[in-house]
Short mmCIF file of C-alpha atoms in Angstrom, two decimals:
data_model
loop_
_atom_site.label_atom_id
_atom_site.label_comp_id
_atom_site.label_asym_id
_atom_site.label_seq_id
_atom_site.Cartn_x
_atom_site.Cartn_y
_atom_site.Cartn_z
CA MET A 154 0.00 0.00 0.00
CA SER A 155 1.28 3.48 -0.78
CA GLY A 156 -0.02 6.89 0.19
CA GLY A 157 -2.30 8.86 -2.13
CA GLY A 158 -3.93 11.88 -0.52
CA THR A 159 -6.44 10.52 1.96
CA ILE A 160 -6.61 7.12 0.23
CA ASP A 161 -4.03 4.37 0.02
CA PHE A 162 -3.45 2.78 -3.36
CA GLU A 163 -3.52 -0.97 -3.61
CA ILE A 164 -0.73 -2.02 -5.99
CA ARG A 165 -1.55 -5.03 -8.16
CA PRO A 166 1.36 -5.50 -10.60
CA SER A 167 0.50 -6.95 -14.00
CA SER A 168 1.13 -10.69 -14.22
CA GLN A 169 1.88 -10.36 -17.94
CA PRO A 170 3.86 -7.18 -18.50
CA VAL A 171 5.32 -6.45 -21.91
CA SER A 172 8.86 -7.85 -22.14
CA ALA A 173 11.81 -5.45 -22.10
CA THR A 174 12.67 -6.42 -25.67
CA GLU A 175 9.16 -5.79 -26.97
CA ARG A 176 8.91 -2.55 -25.02
CA GLU A 177 12.16 -1.30 -26.53
CA ALA A 178 10.84 -2.05 -30.01
CA LEU A 179 7.59 -0.19 -29.32
CA LEU A 180 9.44 2.83 -27.91
CA ALA A 181 11.56 3.13 -31.05
CA ASN A 182 8.61 4.67 -32.89
CA PRO A 183 5.60 5.02 -30.58
CA GLY A 184 3.71 7.61 -32.64
CA PHE A 185 1.06 9.38 -30.60
CA GLY A 186 -1.63 7.67 -28.55
CA ARG A 187 -1.47 4.19 -30.04
CA VAL A 188 0.94 2.38 -27.68
CA PHE A 189 -0.03 1.89 -24.01
CA THR A 190 1.78 0.89 -20.84
CA ASP A 191 1.21 -2.15 -18.62
CA HIS A 192 -0.88 -0.56 -15.89
CA MET A 193 -3.72 1.83 -15.14
CA VAL A 194 -5.15 3.56 -12.08
CA THR A 195 -8.77 3.18 -11.04
CA ILE A 196 -10.64 4.90 -8.18
CA ARG A 197 -14.36 4.61 -7.54
CA TYR A 198 -16.90 7.06 -6.16
CA ALA A 199 -20.35 6.48 -4.67
CA GLU A 200 -22.66 9.10 -3.25
CA GLY A 201 -22.65 8.85 0.55
CA LYS A 202 -19.36 6.93 0.50
CA GLY A 203 -16.98 9.22 -1.34
CA TRP A 204 -13.87 8.10 -3.21
CA TYR A 205 -12.66 4.56 -2.45
CA ASP A 206 -10.94 1.46 -3.85
CA ALA A 207 -7.86 3.17 -5.33
CA ARG A 208 -5.76 0.74 -7.33
CA VAL A 209 -2.78 0.49 -9.64
CA GLU A 210 -3.55 -2.61 -11.67
CA ALA A 211 -2.96 -4.24 -15.02
CA ARG A 212 -4.38 -2.22 -17.91
CA ALA A 213 -7.47 -4.09 -19.09
CA PRO A 214 -10.92 -3.53 -20.64
CA ILE A 215 -13.51 -1.98 -18.33
CA PRO A 216 -16.75 -3.99 -18.02
CA MET A 217 -19.72 -1.75 -18.73
CA ASP A 218 -23.47 -2.29 -18.52
CA PRO A 219 -25.44 -1.08 -21.59
CA ALA A 220 -27.34 1.30 -19.28
CA THR A 221 -24.19 2.93 -17.88
CA ALA A 222 -25.05 6.62 -17.59
CA VAL A 223 -22.08 7.98 -19.56
CA LEU A 224 -23.27 6.15 -22.68
CA HIS A 225 -26.54 8.05 -22.61
CA TYR A 226 -25.89 11.43 -21.02
CA ALA A 227 -22.17 12.01 -21.67
CA GLN A 228 -21.07 12.88 -18.14
CA GLU A 229 -17.36 12.57 -18.80
CA ILE A 230 -14.22 14.69 -18.34
CA PHE A 231 -10.52 14.16 -18.98
CA GLU A 232 -7.08 15.72 -18.80
CA GLY A 233 -3.90 15.55 -20.84
CA MET A 234 -0.45 15.81 -19.28
CA LYS A 235 3.03 14.32 -19.62
CA ALA A 236 5.86 12.76 -17.66
CA TYR A 237 9.36 13.48 -18.96
CA ARG A 238 12.72 11.78 -18.75
CA ARG A 239 14.79 14.73 -17.55
CA ALA A 240 18.36 15.56 -18.45
CA ASP A 241 19.53 14.33 -15.01
CA GLY A 242 17.78 10.98 -15.49
CA GLN A 243 14.93 11.72 -13.09
CA VAL A 244 11.27 11.55 -14.07
CA GLY A 245 9.61 14.95 -14.14
CA PHE A 246 6.08 16.37 -14.25
CA PHE A 247 5.00 19.79 -15.48
CA ARG A 248 2.32 21.73 -13.58
CA ALA A 249 0.40 18.64 -12.44
CA ASP A 250 -1.29 20.79 -9.81
CA ALA A 251 -2.79 22.95 -12.57
CA ASN A 252 -4.18 19.86 -14.29
CA ALA A 253 -5.70 18.79 -10.97
CA ARG A 254 -7.41 22.16 -10.53
CA ARG A 255 -8.78 22.18 -14.06
CA PHE A 256 -10.04 18.61 -13.65
CA ALA A 257 -11.99 19.66 -10.57
CA GLN A 258 -13.36 22.71 -12.41
CA SER A 259 -14.48 20.50 -15.31
CA ALA A 260 -16.18 18.16 -12.86
CA HIS A 261 -18.08 21.07 -11.34
CA ARG A 262 -19.32 22.25 -14.75
CA MET A 263 -20.46 18.73 -15.66
CA SER A 264 -22.17 18.27 -12.27
CA MET A 265 -19.82 15.43 -11.33
CA ALA A 266 -18.20 14.54 -8.02
CA PRO A 267 -14.83 16.37 -7.97
CA LEU A 268 -11.72 14.29 -7.32
CA PRO A 269 -9.62 15.92 -4.57
CA GLU A 270 -6.66 17.66 -6.19
CA GLU A 271 -4.07 15.91 -4.03
CA LEU A 272 -5.58 12.53 -4.98
CA PHE A 273 -5.40 13.45 -8.67
CA VAL A 274 -1.69 14.27 -8.36
CA SER A 275 -1.02 11.11 -6.35
CA SER A 276 -2.80 8.97 -8.94
CA VAL A 277 -0.64 10.10 -11.86
CA ARG A 278 2.51 9.75 -9.79
CA GLU A 279 1.57 6.19 -8.78
CA LEU A 280 0.99 5.17 -12.39
CA VAL A 281 4.24 6.71 -13.58
CA ARG A 282 6.09 5.03 -10.72
CA ALA A 283 4.74 1.67 -11.89
CA ASP A 284 5.41 2.26 -15.61
CA GLN A 285 8.41 4.60 -15.68
CA GLU A 286 10.38 2.18 -17.88
CA TRP A 287 7.92 3.15 -20.62
CA ILE A 288 9.10 6.79 -20.76
CA PRO A 289 10.90 7.32 -24.09
CA THR A 290 14.43 8.69 -24.01
CA SER A 291 14.25 10.02 -27.58
CA ALA A 292 14.30 13.75 -28.26
CA GLU A 293 10.93 15.20 -27.18
CA GLY A 294 9.64 11.75 -26.29
CA SER A 295 7.43 11.62 -23.21
CA LEU A 296 4.82 9.58 -21.40
CA TYR A 297 1.41 11.04 -22.19
CA LEU A 298 -0.98 10.66 -19.27
CA ARG A 299 -4.74 10.56 -19.70
CA PRO A 300 -6.74 10.91 -16.45
CA PHE A 301 -10.48 10.65 -17.07
CA GLN A 302 -13.71 10.26 -15.12
CA TYR A 303 -17.14 9.13 -16.20
CA ALA A 304 -20.61 8.43 -14.83
CA SER A 305 -20.57 4.70 -14.06
CA GLU A 306 -23.98 4.41 -12.42
CA VAL A 307 -26.38 2.07 -14.23
CA PHE A 308 -29.62 3.99 -14.80
CA LEU A 309 -31.70 5.77 -17.42
CA GLY A 310 -32.77 9.18 -16.25
CA VAL A 311 -31.61 12.74 -16.87
CA ARG A 312 -29.88 13.69 -13.62
CA PRO A 313 -26.31 13.76 -12.30
CA ALA A 314 -25.00 10.25 -11.66
CA ARG A 315 -24.39 9.04 -8.14
CA GLU A 316 -21.45 6.78 -9.04
CA TYR A 317 -18.25 7.55 -10.98
CA LEU A 318 -15.14 5.76 -12.13
CA TYR A 319 -11.86 7.67 -12.34
CA CYS A 320 -9.01 6.17 -14.36
CA VAL A 321 -5.52 7.07 -15.54
CA ILE A 322 -3.87 5.39 -18.52
CA ALA A 323 -0.49 6.17 -20.08
CA SER A 324 0.90 6.17 -23.60
CA PRO A 325 4.55 6.67 -24.62
CA VAL A 326 4.60 9.27 -27.39
CA GLY A 327 6.79 11.08 -29.84
CA PRO A 328 5.94 14.42 -31.51
CA TYR A 329 2.21 15.08 -31.95
CA PHE A 330 2.60 16.07 -35.60
CA SER A 331 4.60 13.56 -37.64
CA GLY A 332 7.61 14.98 -39.43
CA GLY A 333 8.70 17.17 -36.53
CA LEU A 334 8.14 20.89 -36.04
CA LYS A 335 6.73 22.49 -39.15
CA PRO A 336 3.99 25.02 -39.85
CA VAL A 337 0.45 23.70 -40.13
CA THR A 338 -2.38 24.85 -42.36
CA ILE A 339 -5.62 25.89 -40.63
CA TRP A 340 -9.19 25.85 -41.92
CA VAL A 341 -11.55 28.57 -40.65
CA SER A 342 -14.91 26.99 -39.89
CA ASP A 343 -17.74 29.36 -40.79
CA GLU A 344 -20.37 26.62 -40.63
CA TYR A 345 -19.78 24.94 -37.27
CA THR A 346 -18.93 26.25 -33.80
CA ARG A 347 -17.16 24.53 -30.92
CA ALA A 348 -18.89 26.15 -27.93
CA SER A 349 -21.38 28.85 -26.99
CA PRO A 350 -21.86 31.27 -24.08
CA GLY A 351 -23.06 29.37 -21.04
CA GLY A 352 -21.98 26.07 -22.58
CA THR A 353 -19.17 23.68 -21.70
CA GLY A 354 -16.35 25.28 -23.72
CA ALA A 355 -14.19 25.93 -20.66
CA ALA A 356 -14.56 22.34 -19.41
CA LYS A 357 -12.36 19.57 -20.75
CA CYS A 358 -15.13 17.16 -21.66
CA GLY A 359 -15.44 14.73 -24.54
CA GLY A 360 -18.49 16.43 -26.00
CA ASN A 361 -16.48 19.51 -26.93
CA TYR A 362 -14.13 17.39 -29.01
CA ALA A 363 -16.94 15.36 -30.56
CA ALA A 364 -18.50 18.66 -31.65
CA SER A 365 -15.27 19.58 -33.44
CA LEU A 366 -14.85 16.39 -35.47
CA LEU A 367 -17.11 17.24 -38.40
CA ALA A 368 -15.37 20.58 -38.81
CA GLN A 369 -12.00 18.82 -38.54
CA ALA A 370 -13.06 16.44 -41.30
CA GLN A 371 -14.07 19.45 -43.39
CA ALA A 372 -10.63 20.94 -42.76
CA ALA A 373 -8.97 17.76 -44.00
CA GLU A 374 -11.10 17.86 -47.15
CA HIS A 375 -9.60 21.28 -47.85
CA GLY A 376 -6.04 20.07 -47.29
CA CYS A 377 -5.72 21.53 -43.79
CA ASP A 378 -4.18 20.03 -40.64
CA GLN A 379 -6.49 21.66 -38.09
CA VAL A 380 -9.64 23.75 -37.78
CA VAL A 381 -10.07 27.08 -36.00
CA PHE A 382 -13.48 28.01 -34.61
CA LEU A 383 -15.17 31.39 -34.44
CA ASP A 384 -17.56 32.51 -31.72
CA ALA A 385 -21.08 31.10 -31.81
CA VAL A 386 -22.90 34.46 -31.56
CA GLU A 387 -21.38 36.80 -34.15
CA ARG A 388 -19.18 34.34 -36.04
CA LYS A 389 -16.33 36.83 -36.19
CA TYR A 390 -14.21 36.35 -33.06
CA VAL A 391 -11.49 33.70 -32.95
CA ASP A 392 -12.06 31.15 -30.17
CA GLU A 393 -9.55 28.32 -30.45
CA LEU A 394 -8.51 25.37 -32.58
CA GLY A 395 -10.12 21.95 -32.25
CA GLY A 396 -7.82 21.18 -29.34
CA MET A 397 -5.37 24.07 -28.91
CA ASN A 398 -5.26 27.74 -27.95
CA VAL A 399 -3.90 30.31 -30.40
CA PHE A 400 -1.47 33.27 -30.15
CA PHE A 401 -0.61 36.12 -32.52
CA VAL A 402 2.76 37.91 -32.75
CA ARG A 403 3.12 41.45 -34.09
CA LYS A 404 6.15 42.74 -35.97
CA ASP A 405 7.28 44.65 -32.84
CA GLY A 406 7.41 41.35 -30.89
CA SER A 407 4.30 41.98 -28.79
CA MET A 408 1.64 39.28 -28.63
CA PHE A 409 -2.08 38.81 -28.12
CA THR A 410 -4.45 35.90 -27.62
CA PRO A 411 -8.23 35.48 -27.28
CA GLU A 412 -9.36 36.17 -23.73
CA LEU A 413 -10.89 33.41 -21.62
CA ASN A 414 -14.59 34.06 -22.06
CA GLY A 415 -16.16 30.88 -20.73
CA SER A 416 -16.16 29.26 -24.18
CA ILE A 417 -12.39 28.79 -24.46
CA LEU A 418 -10.46 26.08 -22.63
CA PRO A 419 -8.07 27.65 -20.07
CA GLY A 420 -4.97 25.93 -21.42
CA ILE A 421 -2.08 25.25 -19.06
CA THR A 422 0.38 25.64 -21.93
CA ARG A 423 -1.42 28.90 -22.82
CA ASP A 424 -0.92 30.22 -19.29
CA SER A 425 2.74 29.14 -19.31
CA VAL A 426 3.39 30.88 -22.64
CA ILE A 427 1.90 34.15 -21.36
CA THR A 428 4.15 34.01 -18.28
CA LEU A 429 7.30 33.19 -20.28
CA ALA A 430 6.62 35.82 -22.94
CA ARG A 431 6.13 38.55 -20.34
CA GLU A 432 9.36 37.51 -18.64
CA GLN A 433 11.08 38.05 -21.99
CA GLY A 434 9.82 41.61 -21.91
CA ARG A 435 7.01 41.09 -24.41
CA GLN A 436 3.66 42.76 -24.03
CA VAL A 437 0.89 40.11 -24.05
CA GLU A 438 -2.76 41.10 -24.37
CA GLU A 439 -5.73 38.85 -23.63
CA ARG A 440 -8.69 40.27 -25.54
CA PRO A 441 -11.22 39.52 -28.27
CA VAL A 442 -9.58 38.89 -31.67
CA THR A 443 -11.56 39.00 -34.90
CA ILE A 444 -10.82 36.89 -37.95
CA ASP A 445 -10.66 40.14 -39.95
CA GLU A 446 -7.91 41.49 -37.67
CA TRP A 447 -5.95 38.27 -38.15
CA ARG A 448 -6.37 38.31 -41.94
CA ASP A 449 -5.69 42.01 -42.38
CA GLY A 450 -2.74 41.94 -40.00
CA ALA A 451 -1.13 39.02 -41.80
CA ARG A 452 -1.57 40.64 -45.21
CA SER A 453 -0.25 44.03 -44.06
CA GLY A 454 2.72 42.50 -42.24
CA GLU A 455 1.58 43.71 -38.82
CA ILE A 456 1.01 40.11 -37.63
CA VAL A 457 4.14 38.15 -38.49
CA GLU A 458 3.59 34.89 -36.57
CA THR A 459 0.69 32.82 -35.29
CA PHE A 460 1.03 29.64 -33.28
CA ALA A 461 -1.20 27.10 -31.58
CA CYS A 462 -0.34 25.58 -28.22
CA GLY A 463 -1.38 22.68 -26.03
CA THR A 464 0.05 19.82 -23.98
CA ALA A 465 0.24 17.35 -26.86
CA ALA A 466 1.83 19.56 -29.52
CA VAL A 467 3.50 22.15 -27.20
CA LEU A 468 3.84 25.10 -29.64
CA THR A 469 3.02 24.61 -33.32
CA PRO A 470 3.48 27.38 -35.89
CA ILE A 471 0.58 28.21 -38.19
CA GLY A 472 1.80 28.92 -41.71
CA THR A 473 -1.38 29.23 -43.77
CA VAL A 474 -4.98 30.05 -42.89
CA ARG A 475 -7.59 28.91 -45.39
CA GLY A 476 -11.34 29.50 -45.54
CA ALA A 477 -14.29 29.66 -47.88
CA ASP A 478 -13.23 33.19 -48.93
CA GLY A 479 -9.60 32.35 -49.72
CA GLU A 480 -6.38 32.04 -47.76
CA PHE A 481 -3.54 34.06 -46.28
CA LYS A 482 -0.05 33.27 -44.99
CA LEU A 483 1.84 34.28 -41.87
CA GLY A 484 5.24 35.82 -42.54
CA ASP A 485 7.20 33.64 -44.93
CA GLY A 486 5.09 30.58 -44.04
CA GLY A 487 7.84 29.11 -41.85
CA THR A 488 8.46 28.84 -38.12
CA GLY A 489 8.93 32.35 -36.75
CA PRO A 490 11.70 33.25 -34.28
CA VAL A 491 9.33 34.17 -31.42
CA THR A 492 7.43 30.89 -31.74
CA ALA A 493 10.68 28.91 -31.90
CA ALA A 494 12.23 30.68 -28.91
CA LEU A 495 9.17 30.35 -26.68
CA ARG A 496 8.79 26.71 -27.59
CA GLN A 497 12.44 25.97 -26.81
CA THR A 498 12.25 27.77 -23.47
CA LEU A 499 9.14 25.83 -22.45
CA VAL A 500 10.52 22.45 -23.56
CA ASP A 501 13.83 23.08 -21.77
CA ILE A 502 11.94 23.71 -18.52
CA GLN A 503 9.79 20.61 -18.99
CA TYR A 504 12.83 18.39 -19.56
CA GLY A 505 14.85 19.91 -16.71
CA ARG A 506 17.41 21.55 -18.99
CA ALA A 507 16.67 25.09 -17.83
CA ALA A 508 15.99 26.88 -14.56
CA ASP A 509 12.43 26.69 -13.26
CA PRO A 510 11.84 29.88 -11.24
CA HIS A 511 8.09 29.23 -11.02
CA ASN A 512 8.46 25.73 -9.51
CA TRP A 513 6.34 24.35 -12.35
CA THR A 514 8.20 21.05 -12.40
CA THR A 515 8.29 18.25 -9.85
CA THR A 516 10.09 14.91 -9.88
CA LEU A 517 9.02 11.40 -9.04
#
């Protein structure tokens, strides 16, 4: 038994772990989100009982009744975070406490029982402790961690569930976009929206991503890598990409990004970028941004770089923006110096290669 907040974790090692030889072969080219480690964490919740039965056990299918509430009413939330093999050989985490807070905020919005933040952090640490041999040592390789929680009560009725299952699984990953860091092409969706005022846009729930898939498919049909959504009311303000926040860089080096308005996910990478940019002496504004301002600024040369950011892809430059009314490019269509510098600074902190004055990183 090992400590985990107010609950002890029962450790049940897998009886059939992947062999070291097979694991090494899988880690040579893991891709993103298609290779998984030997174990998972599970914790259960019942109304009147609270959180209980915390385990680290062999990763396996989860039995589910056809009337399980999540299948019918979509009470589900998740997080995305990483564990890193640091330069000194230790295993590091980046702002796990921020993921824990956002997970609890998402639970509140979805009317779900919130997992205590200290238990969230303990759960990811316990899983990484069990499966740390799965952390890639390749450049920018990491162990992607997926905590999630869903309504596990068996019932048909529109109300908050009284039982939940919380899990954490892990996947060794390489770069999110194959081919390394290169500018992506973005499709502006003028037909579909991701979120609306009063909706669930600020929560990290599966429904938000399901709502983006048709627009993402439309983007692919137009030769684009990702989709960017506009606001649901006026269809003129930039919200975010299908799964990433977005930043704009002016020719004087100052930056701006859409403000958090309840429809935009409060990205942890977004918050980190704002802090790092301001430390570099850059002015960073959080305010409404119209698609016209983006287009006109790119064409006039006032906006020289745009990048998307998130846990999976870190910082990704946007080279071309395409829509029903044509397209425009950012700068020379390559990776701009501000994007590259901010990305390198953030990655160096995550991998323990640079000083961490904000105490964002912790080790196992």
